[in-house]
Amino acid sequence: FADTHTKLLVFSSLGKVYSLKSHDVPEASLKARGKPIINLLPFKNLEKISTFLPLPLDEKLWENYFVIFATKKGMVKKNKLIDVARSGKRELRDTGKLAIKLDNNDTLVGVKLCSIEDDILLSSSNGKCLRFPVSKLRLFSGLNSSGVKGIKLEKDNNIISISILKHSLIDI
């Protein structure tokens, strides 16, 4: 959910975070072709949008949330939302900031907002999934790290999506 006062964090496939206010995104009709993102943010040639993340309006709530990053090669990283959002100040619209270090040939697949009670679901291109609690994932304090291995992947298998699920106990 977003309104005109919502702060948006825009994460690129190269692991950078940019900041926008939702009212900076131009309005258009349903039949309009839109404007290139390069007019709003300084993306490089191969850089693409990975995630638009609307933040809660009440900044006091930011302390309660985490940001989960997932990369194509199965790396995951957990940061406090307050750390990422404070780094994405309005001035970063001009330059952006590295939010996650990526290895060669790795790209950022998705970024999600969650609480400590949620679960993370990683899905791969070969149809495999892995679900684990957010609380089991190590918390990183800075943005200058690559995270930890979230899922072991075979050759030619990549992460294609990340989802956040409400935690529930399952008895077998």
PDB file of C-alpha atoms in Angstrom:
ATOM      1  CA  PHE A   1       0.000   0.000   0.000  1.00  0.00           C
ATOM      2  CA  ALA A   2       1.302   3.454  -0.886  1.00  0.00           C
ATOM      3  CA  ASP A   3      -0.021   6.990  -1.023  1.00  0.00           C
ATOM      4  CA  THR A   4       1.556  10.271  -2.128  1.00  0.00           C
ATOM      5  CA  HIS A   5       3.544  10.602   1.109  1.00  0.00           C
ATOM      6  CA  THR A   6       5.017   7.104   1.010  1.00  0.00           C
ATOM      7  CA  LYS A   7       8.770   6.758   0.759  1.00  0.00           C
ATOM      8  CA  LEU A   8       9.834   4.188  -1.806  1.00  0.00           C
ATOM      9  CA  LEU A   9      13.106   2.314  -1.777  1.00  0.00           C
ATOM     10  CA  VAL A  10      14.053   1.141  -5.261  1.00  0.00           C
ATOM     11  CA  PHE A  11      16.470  -1.779  -5.405  1.00  0.00           C
ATOM     12  CA  SER A  12      18.337  -2.495  -8.624  1.00  0.00           C
ATOM     13  CA  SER A  13      19.563  -5.801 -10.018  1.00  0.00           C
ATOM     14  CA  LEU A  14      23.135  -4.666  -9.263  1.00  0.00           C
ATOM     15  CA  GLY A  15      22.394  -4.439  -5.521  1.00  0.00           C
ATOM     16  CA  LYS A  16      22.011  -0.658  -5.216  1.00  0.00           C
ATOM     17  CA  VAL A  17      19.252   1.134  -3.315  1.00  0.00           C
ATOM     18  CA  TYR A  18      17.719   4.417  -4.416  1.00  0.00           C
ATOM     19  CA  SER A  19      15.130   6.547  -2.670  1.00  0.00           C
ATOM     20  CA  LEU A  20      12.011   8.161  -4.126  1.00  0.00           C
ATOM     21  CA  LYS A  21       8.870   9.746  -2.787  1.00  0.00           C
ATOM     22  CA  SER A  22       5.811   8.231  -4.436  1.00  0.00           C
ATOM     23  CA  HIS A  23       4.624  11.691  -5.514  1.00  0.00           C
ATOM     24  CA  ASP A  24       7.829  11.998  -7.618  1.00  0.00           C
ATOM     25  CA  VAL A  25       6.601   9.161  -9.850  1.00  0.00           C
ATOM     26  CA  PRO A  26       4.602  10.865 -12.631  1.00  0.00           C
ATOM     27  CA  GLU A  27       0.908  10.120 -13.033  1.00  0.00           C
ATOM     28  CA  ALA A  28      -0.316   8.792 -16.349  1.00  0.00           C
ATOM     29  CA  SER A  29      -3.458   7.417 -17.949  1.00  0.00           C
ATOM     30  CA  LEU A  30      -4.091   3.706 -18.399  1.00  0.00           C
ATOM     31  CA  LYS A  31      -3.169   3.870 -22.083  1.00  0.00           C
ATOM     32  CA  ALA A  32       0.027   5.871 -21.544  1.00  0.00           C
ATOM     33  CA  ARG A  33       3.390   4.307 -22.348  1.00  0.00           C
ATOM     34  CA  GLY A  34       5.030   5.633 -19.175  1.00  0.00           C
ATOM     35  CA  LYS A  35       8.417   7.266 -18.700  1.00  0.00           C
ATOM     36  CA  PRO A  36      11.766   5.494 -18.648  1.00  0.00           C
ATOM     37  CA  ILE A  37      13.104   4.944 -15.129  1.00  0.00           C
ATOM     38  CA  ILE A  38      16.333   6.609 -16.230  1.00  0.00           C
ATOM     39  CA  ASN A  39      14.399   9.921 -16.057  1.00  0.00           C
ATOM     40  CA  LEU A  40      13.802   9.358 -12.331  1.00  0.00           C
ATOM     41  CA  LEU A  41      16.892   7.452 -11.206  1.00  0.00           C
ATOM     42  CA  PRO A  42      20.453   7.279 -12.576  1.00  0.00           C
ATOM     43  CA  PHE A  43      20.496   3.611 -13.653  1.00  0.00           C
ATOM     44  CA  LYS A  44      23.452   2.216 -15.573  1.00  0.00           C
ATOM     45  CA  ASN A  45      23.056   0.384 -18.914  1.00  0.00           C
ATOM     46  CA  LEU A  46      22.577  -3.158 -17.550  1.00  0.00           C
ATOM     47  CA  GLU A  47      20.866  -2.077 -14.321  1.00  0.00           C
ATOM     48  CA  LYS A  48      17.196  -3.034 -13.942  1.00  0.00           C
ATOM     49  CA  ILE A  49      14.619  -2.610 -11.200  1.00  0.00           C
ATOM     50  CA  SER A  50      14.592  -5.580  -8.869  1.00  0.00           C
ATOM     51  CA  THR A  51      12.075  -4.316  -6.294  1.00  0.00           C
ATOM     52  CA  PHE A  52       9.992  -1.288  -5.410  1.00  0.00           C
ATOM     53  CA  LEU A  53       9.604  -1.363  -1.624  1.00  0.00           C
ATOM     54  CA  PRO A  54       7.030   1.036  -0.118  1.00  0.00           C
ATOM     55  CA  LEU A  55       7.840   1.863   3.516  1.00  0.00           C
ATOM     56  CA  PRO A  56       5.348   2.293   6.358  1.00  0.00           C
ATOM     57  CA  LEU A  57       4.306   5.936   6.792  1.00  0.00           C
ATOM     58  CA  ASP A  58       4.999   5.896  10.529  1.00  0.00           C
ATOM     59  CA  GLU A  59       8.797   5.902  10.883  1.00  0.00           C
ATOM     60  CA  LYS A  60       8.476   4.589  14.461  1.00  0.00           C
ATOM     61  CA  LEU A  61       7.307   1.262  12.982  1.00  0.00           C
ATOM     62  CA  TRP A  62      10.528   0.888  10.981  1.00  0.00           C
ATOM     63  CA  GLU A  63      12.260  -0.480  14.099  1.00  0.00           C
ATOM     64  CA  ASN A  64       9.946  -3.540  14.008  1.00  0.00           C
ATOM     65  CA  TYR A  65      10.719  -4.642  10.453  1.00  0.00           C
ATOM     66  CA  PHE A  66      13.543  -6.356   8.616  1.00  0.00           C
ATOM     67  CA  VAL A  67      14.584  -6.238   4.972  1.00  0.00           C
ATOM     68  CA  ILE A  68      15.432  -9.593   3.377  1.00  0.00           C
ATOM     69  CA  PHE A  69      17.575  -9.689   0.216  1.00  0.00           C
ATOM     70  CA  ALA A  70      17.795 -12.723  -2.113  1.00  0.00           C
ATOM     71  CA  THR A  71      20.223 -13.162  -5.001  1.00  0.00           C
ATOM     72  CA  LYS A  72      20.137 -15.376  -8.080  1.00  0.00           C
ATOM     73  CA  LYS A  73      22.903 -17.627  -6.690  1.00  0.00           C
ATOM     74  CA  GLY A  74      21.019 -18.334  -3.435  1.00  0.00           C
ATOM     75  CA  MET A  75      22.571 -15.787  -1.079  1.00  0.00           C
ATOM     76  CA  VAL A  76      20.263 -14.153   1.489  1.00  0.00           C
ATOM     77  CA  LYS A  77      20.812 -11.246   3.829  1.00  0.00           C
ATOM     78  CA  LYS A  78      18.792  -9.733   6.680  1.00  0.00           C
ATOM     79  CA  ASN A  79      19.110  -6.077   7.703  1.00  0.00           C
ATOM     80  CA  LYS A  80      17.011  -3.901   9.947  1.00  0.00           C
ATOM     81  CA  LEU A  81      14.695  -1.711   7.900  1.00  0.00           C
ATOM     82  CA  ILE A  82      15.790   1.351   9.856  1.00  0.00           C
ATOM     83  CA  ASP A  83      19.413   0.818   8.681  1.00  0.00           C
ATOM     84  CA  VAL A  84      18.451   0.478   5.017  1.00  0.00           C
ATOM     85  CA  ALA A  85      15.835   3.258   5.049  1.00  0.00           C
ATOM     86  CA  ARG A  86      18.134   5.745   6.759  1.00  0.00           C
ATOM     87  CA  SER A  87      20.798   5.025   4.169  1.00  0.00           C
ATOM     88  CA  GLY A  88      18.258   5.715   1.424  1.00  0.00           C
ATOM     89  CA  LYS A  89      17.888   9.424   2.111  1.00  0.00           C
ATOM     90  CA  ARG A  90      16.452  11.648  -0.561  1.00  0.00           C
ATOM     91  CA  GLU A  91      19.951  12.749  -1.617  1.00  0.00           C
ATOM     92  CA  LEU A  92      20.638   9.155  -2.687  1.00  0.00           C
ATOM     93  CA  ARG A  93      18.296   9.700  -5.577  1.00  0.00           C
ATOM     94  CA  ASP A  94      21.281  11.150  -7.441  1.00  0.00           C
ATOM     95  CA  THR A  95      23.782   8.372  -6.737  1.00  0.00           C
ATOM     96  CA  GLY A  96      22.212   5.402  -4.952  1.00  0.00           C
ATOM     97  CA  LYS A  97      24.058   3.289  -2.416  1.00  0.00           C
ATOM     98  CA  LEU A  98      25.287  -0.281  -2.488  1.00  0.00           C
ATOM     99  CA  ALA A  99      22.830  -2.296  -0.367  1.00  0.00           C
ATOM    100  CA  ILE A 100      24.322  -5.764  -0.900  1.00  0.00           C
ATOM    101  CA  LYS A 101      27.665  -6.924  -2.286  1.00  0.00           C
ATOM    102  CA  LEU A 102      27.223  -9.261  -5.231  1.00  0.00           C
ATOM    103  CA  ASP A 103      29.656 -11.839  -6.579  1.00  0.00           C
ATOM    104  CA  ASN A 104      30.470 -12.044 -10.283  1.00  0.00           C
ATOM    105  CA  ASN A 105      27.455 -12.996 -12.434  1.00  0.00           C
ATOM    106  CA  ASP A 106      25.081 -12.656  -9.465  1.00  0.00           C
ATOM    107  CA  THR A 107      22.069 -10.341  -9.434  1.00  0.00           C
ATOM    108  CA  LEU A 108      19.545  -9.234  -6.851  1.00  0.00           C
ATOM    109  CA  VAL A 109      16.294 -11.161  -7.379  1.00  0.00           C
ATOM    110  CA  GLY A 110      14.096  -9.575  -4.728  1.00  0.00           C
ATOM    111  CA  VAL A 111      13.854  -7.604  -1.521  1.00  0.00           C
ATOM    112  CA  LYS A 112      11.031  -8.101   0.965  1.00  0.00           C
ATOM    113  CA  LEU A 113       9.853  -6.457   4.164  1.00  0.00           C
ATOM    114  CA  CYS A 114       9.075  -8.808   7.085  1.00  0.00           C
ATOM    115  CA  SER A 115       8.828  -9.157  10.842  1.00  0.00           C
ATOM    116  CA  ILE A 116      10.702 -11.569  13.105  1.00  0.00           C
ATOM    117  CA  GLU A 117       7.659 -13.925  13.255  1.00  0.00           C
ATOM    118  CA  ASP A 118       7.558 -14.516   9.475  1.00  0.00           C
ATOM    119  CA  ASP A 119       9.088 -17.213   7.274  1.00  0.00           C
ATOM    120  CA  ILE A 120      11.105 -16.847   4.072  1.00  0.00           C
ATOM    121  CA  LEU A 121      10.331 -18.959   0.997  1.00  0.00           C
ATOM    122  CA  LEU A 122      12.994 -19.191  -1.711  1.00  0.00           C
ATOM    123  CA  SER A 123      11.938 -20.677  -5.076  1.00  0.00           C
ATOM    124  CA  SER A 124      14.341 -21.924  -7.732  1.00  0.00           C
ATOM    125  CA  SER A 125      14.114 -22.263 -11.510  1.00  0.00           C
ATOM    126  CA  ASN A 126      14.164 -26.087 -11.218  1.00  0.00           C
ATOM    127  CA  GLY A 127      11.019 -26.050  -9.076  1.00  0.00           C
ATOM    128  CA  LYS A 128      12.639 -26.487  -5.668  1.00  0.00           C
ATOM    129  CA  CYS A 129      11.633 -24.396  -2.646  1.00  0.00           C
ATOM    130  CA  LEU A 130      13.057 -23.842   0.791  1.00  0.00           C
ATOM    131  CA  ARG A 131      11.147 -22.355   3.723  1.00  0.00           C
ATOM    132  CA  PHE A 132      12.820 -21.180   6.922  1.00  0.00           C
ATOM    133  CA  PRO A 133      12.037 -18.729   9.748  1.00  0.00           C
ATOM    134  CA  VAL A 134      13.366 -15.173   9.595  1.00  0.00           C
ATOM    135  CA  SER A 135      14.620 -15.618  13.168  1.00  0.00           C
ATOM    136  CA  LYS A 136      17.121 -18.286  11.978  1.00  0.00           C
ATOM    137  CA  LEU A 137      18.780 -15.885   9.552  1.00  0.00           C
ATOM    138  CA  ARG A 138      21.781 -13.930  10.832  1.00  0.00           C
ATOM    139  CA  LEU A 139      21.273 -10.163  11.189  1.00  0.00           C
ATOM    140  CA  PHE A 140      23.801  -7.988   9.341  1.00  0.00           C
ATOM    141  CA  SER A 141      24.426  -4.535  10.763  1.00  0.00           C
ATOM    142  CA  GLY A 142      25.944  -2.854   7.702  1.00  0.00           C
ATOM    143  CA  LEU A 143      24.987  -2.759   4.061  1.00  0.00           C
ATOM    144  CA  ASN A 144      28.479  -3.625   2.833  1.00  0.00           C
ATOM    145  CA  SER A 145      28.187  -7.429   2.965  1.00  0.00           C
ATOM    146  CA  SER A 146      27.016 -10.226   0.701  1.00  0.00           C
ATOM    147  CA  GLY A 147      24.957 -12.255   3.179  1.00  0.00           C
ATOM    148  CA  VAL A 148      24.923 -16.010   3.760  1.00  0.00           C
ATOM    149  CA  LYS A 149      24.026 -19.022   1.622  1.00  0.00           C
ATOM    150  CA  GLY A 150      20.259 -19.409   1.871  1.00  0.00           C
ATOM    151  CA  ILE A 151      19.841 -22.462  -0.336  1.00  0.00           C
ATOM    152  CA  LYS A 152      22.234 -24.953  -1.900  1.00  0.00           C
ATOM    153  CA  LEU A 153      21.713 -24.936  -5.666  1.00  0.00           C
ATOM    154  CA  GLU A 154      22.757 -27.389  -8.357  1.00  0.00           C
ATOM    155  CA  LYS A 155      24.513 -26.219 -11.505  1.00  0.00           C
ATOM    156  CA  ASP A 156      22.168 -24.352 -13.897  1.00  0.00           C
ATOM    157  CA  ASN A 157      19.673 -23.688 -11.069  1.00  0.00           C
ATOM    158  CA  ASN A 158      18.916 -20.154  -9.866  1.00  0.00           C
ATOM    159  CA  ILE A 159      16.649 -18.419  -7.397  1.00  0.00           C
ATOM    160  CA  ILE A 160      13.718 -16.855  -9.231  1.00  0.00           C
ATOM    161  CA  SER A 161      11.647 -15.478  -6.355  1.00  0.00           C
ATOM    162  CA  ILE A 162      11.480 -14.745  -2.645  1.00  0.00           C
ATOM    163  CA  SER A 163       8.257 -14.654  -0.655  1.00  0.00           C
ATOM    164  CA  ILE A 164       7.384 -13.853   2.934  1.00  0.00           C
ATOM    165  CA  LEU A 165       4.930 -16.180   4.672  1.00  0.00           C
ATOM    166  CA  LYS A 166       3.243 -16.015   8.039  1.00  0.00           C
ATOM    167  CA  HIS A 167       4.886 -18.539  10.377  1.00  0.00           C
ATOM    168  CA  SER A 168       2.810 -21.577  11.311  1.00  0.00           C
ATOM    169  CA  LEU A 169       3.701 -24.748  13.151  1.00  0.00           C
ATOM    170  CA  ILE A 170       3.328 -27.924  11.132  1.00  0.00           C
ATOM    171  CA  ASP A 171       2.953 -31.282  12.870  1.00  0.00           C
ATOM    172  CA  ILE A 172       3.965 -34.329  10.854  1.00  0.00           C
TER     173      ILE A 172
END
